[in-house]
Amino acid sequence: MKHKVAVTVNGHKHEHEVEPRLLLVHYLRDVVGLTGTHIGCDTSQCGACTIHVDGKAVKSCTMFAVQADGRSLTTIEGMAKGDELHPIQQAFWDEHGLQCGYCTPGFIMAAAYLLEQNPNPTEDEIRKGLEGNLCRCTGYVNIVKAVQTAAKTMSGTTAGKTQVAAGGN
Amino acid sequence: MAVSQLVGAKIHRREDPRLITGHGHYIDDFTRQGTAYAAFVRSPVAHARVKSIDVTDASKAPGVVGVYTARDFKGQLAGTHPAAPAFVAEKKYVPERFPIAEKEVTYQGEIVAVVLAESKGQAADAANMIQVDYDELPAVMDLEKALAKGAPKAHEAGPDNVCWDFTYTPLDLTEAAFKEADVVVKERILQNRLAPVPMEPRGVLADYEGFDKKLTMWLSSQNPHFIRLFVSGALGLKESQVRVISPDVGGGFGSKISPYPEDYLVPALSRMIARPVKWIETRTESIQNATHGRGQFYDCEVAAKKDGTLLAMRVVQYVDVGAYHGTFGAFQPVACLMAGGGYKWKGISARTIGVLTNRVPTDPYRGAGRPEATHLVERMVDLVALELKMDPVDIRKKNFIQPQDFPFTQNFGLVVDSGDYEKSLDKALQLAGYAELRKKQADLRKQGRYLGIGLSTWIELCGFGPSAATAPATGGIALVESAQVRVTPTGAVIVYTGTHSHGQGHETTFSQIVADQLGVPLDSVELRHGDTAEGTSFGYGTYGSRSLAVGGVAISKAVGKVIDKGKKLAAHIFEAAEEDVVFEHGSFHVKGSPDKSKAFGEVAFASYGMGLPEGMEQGLEAVAYFDPPNLVWPFGAHVAVVEIDAETGSAKLEKYVAVDDCGNIINPMIVDGQIHGGVVQAIAQALYEEVVYDESNGQLKTGTMIDYLVPSAGEIPPFILDKTITPSPTNDLGVKGIGEAGTIAASVAVINAICDALSPLGIKHVDMPATPDKLWHMMKEARK
């Protein structure tokens, strides 16, 4: 028995018939085809699948797709405006906040919500605020720095100014 | 290197734009039309005979394409799982391993059946309907009990549980030194079993195209060429019929070096059903089946003089091999060969014993053998210092190999290429404020508080690595590295490396080397890896901190060949002698006439034209293999400051200082990042992580991230990092490795700090993980 789900993802409307047991993360990856949201644990510990549901950071493995019916979702693919990176993306790049990159989309989405709630967090608040996301490569040092840098940029301007330019420095 | 604008610079990573925007390509992002999905049925028990498997219900379940057991793979897959000799030339018993069990299962998670279905969900549903009747056997878990005469066996058909028992250097070698000793300290040092937990689990997508007889497989691997070698052999295909693509890989840490059962079964299934087949590992499957690291203990004895002079060491290593010999599982005894650390010893007696148990096999995990060596020697040196009431700094300085001693031939004949251990230690002590910390410690002790300062003066061998050492270790293939540099007519440079990047940033650092050497913009260099259909005929993968020190040098050599050809052509164009042509800042000119020059791109274009010198072929490209003359030897000094809560036993890291030396640096930002991550992985071992099985029946108790405690940002202190630079004399770039350094160094810094903190209670040694529960009990016991 399939159920209808209608959602807005990154500003685009989608409508599908899905199994009620389908997790939101699988819906986004396998049905909508947005593979930037990753799966790292199956038990809601790692946060790699973090997206925004009506503006709030949610681990998309903790919701069924049908529960998202009528909601507005933002995934990592919706963060940059064309070639213009979101300031948090830019900060992750600038501060070497990623290595293998697998956890990165989840961290960026969690950080975006954190900074929306608390635009000028202390280092301790950043560390506590990101406890729902796990990274195995960076030791979190540069992730914390990236969020600090992004906080500074975002409190100065509303949008990032830099361009995606491969190999730029 | 002539020009140095990019090498040594903080260049932002070229791989990042796709990764920060959600456009990376990890294994689960690949799809093929008509794919069937695999779900594996795995043994829920550690050791049993398989009496029967009933697939009736599963076969009829919705969407099921087929259900397969061991019998179905006969004639499809040949041979057994490879077990490299590595550091143990002679093995006692290596159990045969097939990708799917038929009559006996020997660890929880071993595959007994597989279902293919039209969707992932249908495959999983049907897998749950398969009924397997097991006749349970005793699980062999404890290493010492496993070695006792008449002990239950991990494999029913095996002679006993001894996989290997190998003596590198006999006991009598150290007899005289132990006789002249003023003090002898002994300790058993445990190495907790760890799960590598890369954030991206493994996965395989295989597409066998029957009419072309060609297999393409995508998998998450550190080592695609070796996988092609193993898989083609098992499937009876030529290597030319198999293409392995390892795309963006979400971390490896050693767990994606060796081939796995699924790497054989998934392509075999694709050939059987003439459709693409895909399988993506769940996290529990990953913790249950991906090779584990460590899982050892060491019986150590050290003899010393009362002035602190170290005399000799005796070490016996016990390795929990697991149920099967991991492909590179016998790499871990390298810990014996590195047990002396950065110190001078009259002698070291070393023996390694590999024990088969009913747990998942162990294999290299970040550092592999070298963290264990550092942990034991740095622990033992501290125990000697404690016995002699010496400062841990003084005993280290008294026994260090000195700068003038290099190249230094250590006790096992390995030649340490370079070092300056006291320099890095002094720098670390200064950054930590060592003298003030000791004062603070004394003050806090008066208040009944437990502050500890721990040192780790680590050394490492890496960069595998010389053919003479590694060809026997792998069973024939020398771990050198290959590179190909192709220059197109318009001067674009495409570089292929046989290493594999899964977070290390090769696309950036290797391009920096090439752009610098050729004097061209970074943007005109494209770095490619991870696809066996491209580049050289063989690549050797990434592990053992080898990519830069072997692969980077191979690239530099290939670029050198391209420049040499360019010089010949430029000489012809200039009508000058080849030896008079100079190449600098990206252009060729005749010595003394820099105004009349040809840019690299112009010469590249000319190389595809006519009128080349007599005998010269068109094109500008080169292949190089680099066989390093030695390993490389990074080193450094770490200082950890820990306070233990007297009430709860919780250890809080107050400060962490790391001063590391990896020789010349290509990109300092990436080096720092590697150290951060490595240190945290070792802190995690010291304080949090441990794979726990029920010792009575072999049930895995830490099968999810709920129980297996990978630390989050909240647990980790900020670091103070610095470096010394002692260029390696082993290669032209003067580089060493840095990928594992943090993990090699840090566990013992933390544990030494904890032991130092608790020394007023008479506690001398603490094993990992130093959980609050463990420390609380130890403190309670000690206060009695």
mmCIF file of C-alpha atoms in Angstrom, chain A residues 19 21 26 29-30 35-43 45-46 48 76-78 80 85 89-90 92-105 107-108 123 126-128 130-142 144-145 164-169, chain B residues 10-14 16-17 19-24 26 28-29 120-122 125 195-201 249-251 253 282-284 365-366 502-503 522-523 669-670 673-674 676-678 680-681 684 689 704-706 708 710-719:
data_model
loop_
_atom_site.group_PDB
_atom_site.id
_atom_site.type_symbol
_atom_site.label_atom_id
_atom_site.label_comp_id
_atom_site.label_asym_id
_atom_site.label_seq_id
_atom_site.Cartn_x
_atom_site.Cartn_y
_atom_site.Cartn_z
ATOM 1 C CA GLU A 19 5.851 2.897 0.868
ATOM 2 C CA ARG A 21 8.136 2.582 5.780
ATOM 3 C CA HIS A 26 16.032 7.202 1.396
ATOM 4 C CA ARG A 29 18.435 9.970 -2.130
ATOM 5 C CA ASP A 30 16.648 7.246 -4.068
ATOM 6 C CA THR A 35 22.547 12.176 -3.035
ATOM 7 C CA GLY A 36 24.319 14.911 -1.085
ATOM 8 C CA THR A 37 22.545 13.782 2.084
ATOM 9 C CA HIS A 38 24.473 10.797 3.395
ATOM 10 C CA ILE A 39 23.790 7.768 5.567
ATOM 11 C CA GLY A 40 26.420 6.841 8.135
ATOM 12 C CA CYS A 41 24.903 4.879 10.971
ATOM 13 C CA ASP A 42 21.264 3.663 10.798
ATOM 14 C CA THR A 43 20.712 4.515 14.477
ATOM 15 C CA GLN A 45 23.952 8.880 16.011
ATOM 16 C CA CYS A 46 26.129 10.233 13.223
ATOM 17 C CA ALA A 48 25.401 12.641 8.214
ATOM 18 C CA ILE A 76 22.934 20.465 1.197
ATOM 19 C CA GLU A 77 22.230 20.928 -2.532
ATOM 20 C CA GLY A 78 20.004 23.876 -1.658
ATOM 21 C CA ALA A 80 24.598 27.479 -2.440
ATOM 22 C CA LEU A 85 28.558 29.281 -1.757
ATOM 23 C CA GLN A 89 30.262 26.116 2.949
ATOM 24 C CA GLN A 90 32.869 28.750 2.193
ATOM 25 C CA PHE A 92 34.451 24.789 5.656
ATOM 26 C CA TRP A 93 36.530 25.220 2.511
ATOM 27 C CA ASP A 94 38.651 28.045 3.924
ATOM 28 C CA GLU A 95 39.351 26.375 7.263
ATOM 29 C CA HIS A 96 39.919 22.846 5.918
ATOM 30 C CA GLY A 97 36.864 21.699 7.830
ATOM 31 C CA LEU A 98 36.617 18.452 5.887
ATOM 32 C CA GLN A 99 38.803 15.610 4.741
ATOM 33 C CA CYS A 100 36.888 12.671 3.294
ATOM 34 C CA GLY A 101 33.819 14.900 3.104
ATOM 35 C CA TYR A 102 31.260 12.234 3.945
ATOM 36 C CA CYS A 103 30.000 13.817 7.174
ATOM 37 C CA THR A 104 30.320 17.357 5.775
ATOM 38 C CA PRO A 105 26.814 17.929 4.364
ATOM 39 C CA PHE A 107 27.713 19.205 9.609
ATOM 40 C CA ILE A 108 26.970 22.159 7.341
ATOM 41 C CA GLU A 123 33.604 27.629 21.132
ATOM 42 C CA ILE A 126 29.669 25.196 18.987
ATOM 43 C CA ARG A 127 31.137 21.942 20.305
ATOM 44 C CA LYS A 128 28.001 21.168 22.301
ATOM 45 C CA LEU A 130 27.415 19.874 17.039
ATOM 46 C CA GLU A 131 27.441 16.862 19.349
ATOM 47 C CA GLY A 132 24.803 15.191 17.214
ATOM 48 C CA ASN A 133 27.201 14.916 14.288
ATOM 49 C CA LEU A 134 30.216 12.645 14.068
ATOM 50 C CA CYS A 135 33.372 13.112 12.030
ATOM 51 C CA ARG A 136 36.177 10.566 11.893
ATOM 52 C CA CYS A 137 38.766 12.597 9.957
ATOM 53 C CA THR A 138 39.174 16.118 11.278
ATOM 54 C CA GLY A 139 39.232 15.741 15.046
ATOM 55 C CA TYR A 140 36.627 18.550 14.905
ATOM 56 C CA VAL A 141 39.339 21.227 15.271
ATOM 57 C CA ASN A 142 38.804 22.780 11.857
ATOM 58 C CA VAL A 144 34.819 24.322 15.001
ATOM 59 C CA LYS A 145 37.036 26.943 13.342
ATOM 60 C CA VAL A 164 33.152 28.597 -6.410
ATOM 61 C CA ALA A 165 36.505 28.443 -8.149
ATOM 62 C CA ALA A 166 38.209 25.095 -8.263
ATOM 63 C CA GLY A 167 41.798 25.332 -7.181
ATOM 64 C CA GLY A 168 41.415 28.854 -5.860
ATOM 65 C CA ASN A 169 43.088 29.808 -2.647
ATOM 66 C CA LYS B 10 48.457 26.621 2.260
ATOM 67 C CA ILE B 11 46.503 25.908 -0.908
ATOM 68 C CA HIS B 12 42.787 25.323 -0.472
ATOM 69 C CA ARG B 13 41.688 21.859 -1.449
ATOM 70 C CA ARG B 14 40.550 21.346 -5.012
ATOM 71 C CA ASP B 16 36.249 20.568 -1.616
ATOM 72 C CA PRO B 17 33.808 22.449 -3.880
ATOM 73 C CA LEU B 19 32.126 17.835 -1.345
ATOM 74 C CA ILE B 20 30.757 20.900 0.475
ATOM 75 C CA THR B 21 27.902 21.277 -1.994
ATOM 76 C CA GLY B 22 26.682 17.673 -1.908
ATOM 77 C CA HIS B 23 28.116 16.742 -5.306
ATOM 78 C CA GLY B 24 30.674 14.162 -4.239
ATOM 79 C CA TYR B 26 30.496 8.056 -2.999
ATOM 80 C CA ASP B 28 25.992 4.625 -2.810
ATOM 81 C CA ASP B 29 25.595 7.524 -5.244
ATOM 82 C CA LYS B 120 16.731 -2.959 -1.031
ATOM 83 C CA GLY B 121 13.665 -3.371 1.169
ATOM 84 C CA GLN B 122 12.496 -6.539 -0.575
ATOM 85 C CA ASP B 125 12.575 -8.660 3.957
ATOM 86 C CA ALA B 195 36.449 -0.755 14.947
ATOM 87 C CA PRO B 196 37.765 1.610 12.259
ATOM 88 C CA VAL B 197 34.330 3.217 11.663
ATOM 89 C CA PRO B 198 34.929 5.251 8.534
ATOM 90 C CA MET B 199 31.885 7.526 8.274
ATOM 91 C CA GLU B 200 31.045 5.915 4.943
ATOM 92 C CA PRO B 201 30.534 2.174 5.301
ATOM 93 C CA VAL B 249 35.698 7.345 -0.411
ATOM 94 C CA GLY B 250 34.365 8.424 2.956
ATOM 95 C CA GLY B 251 37.351 7.414 5.031
ATOM 96 C CA PHE B 253 41.670 4.096 8.203
ATOM 97 C CA THR B 282 24.835 -0.976 7.147
ATOM 98 C CA ARG B 283 26.677 0.429 10.153
ATOM 99 C CA THR B 284 26.078 -2.712 12.168
ATOM 100 C CA TYR B 365 44.039 0.090 11.403
ATOM 101 C CA ARG B 366 45.515 3.618 11.270
ATOM 102 C CA HIS B 502 40.040 9.135 0.764
ATOM 103 C CA GLY B 503 40.380 12.424 2.574
ATOM 104 C CA LEU B 522 47.734 24.845 -10.528
ATOM 105 C CA ASP B 523 44.589 24.964 -12.656
ATOM 106 C CA MET B 669 47.011 23.037 6.257
ATOM 107 C CA ILE B 670 46.619 19.423 5.213
ATOM 108 C CA GLY B 673 44.439 18.346 9.535
ATOM 109 C CA GLN B 674 45.994 14.888 9.417
ATOM 110 C CA HIS B 676 44.202 16.639 14.344
ATOM 111 C CA GLY B 677 42.298 13.621 13.100
ATOM 112 C CA GLY B 678 45.004 11.145 14.002
ATOM 113 C CA VAL B 680 41.618 12.283 18.109
ATOM 114 C CA GLN B 681 41.464 8.698 16.902
ATOM 115 C CA ALA B 684 39.319 7.837 21.371
ATOM 116 C CA GLU B 689 36.431 3.108 22.094
ATOM 117 C CA THR B 704 26.059 0.247 16.704
ATOM 118 C CA MET B 705 27.266 3.779 17.306
ATOM 119 C CA ILE B 706 25.133 3.758 20.428
ATOM 120 C CA TYR B 708 30.726 1.971 20.113
ATOM 121 C CA VAL B 710 33.247 7.468 18.498
ATOM 122 C CA PRO B 711 33.885 10.823 20.190
ATOM 123 C CA SER B 712 32.004 13.951 19.191
ATOM 124 C CA ALA B 713 33.196 17.571 19.169
ATOM 125 C CA GLY B 714 32.249 17.962 22.826
ATOM 126 C CA GLU B 715 34.789 15.398 24.044
ATOM 127 C CA ILE B 716 37.814 16.851 22.304
ATOM 128 C CA PRO B 717 40.037 19.642 23.649
ATOM 129 C CA PRO B 718 41.585 22.320 21.451
ATOM 130 C CA PHE B 719 45.132 21.460 20.379
#
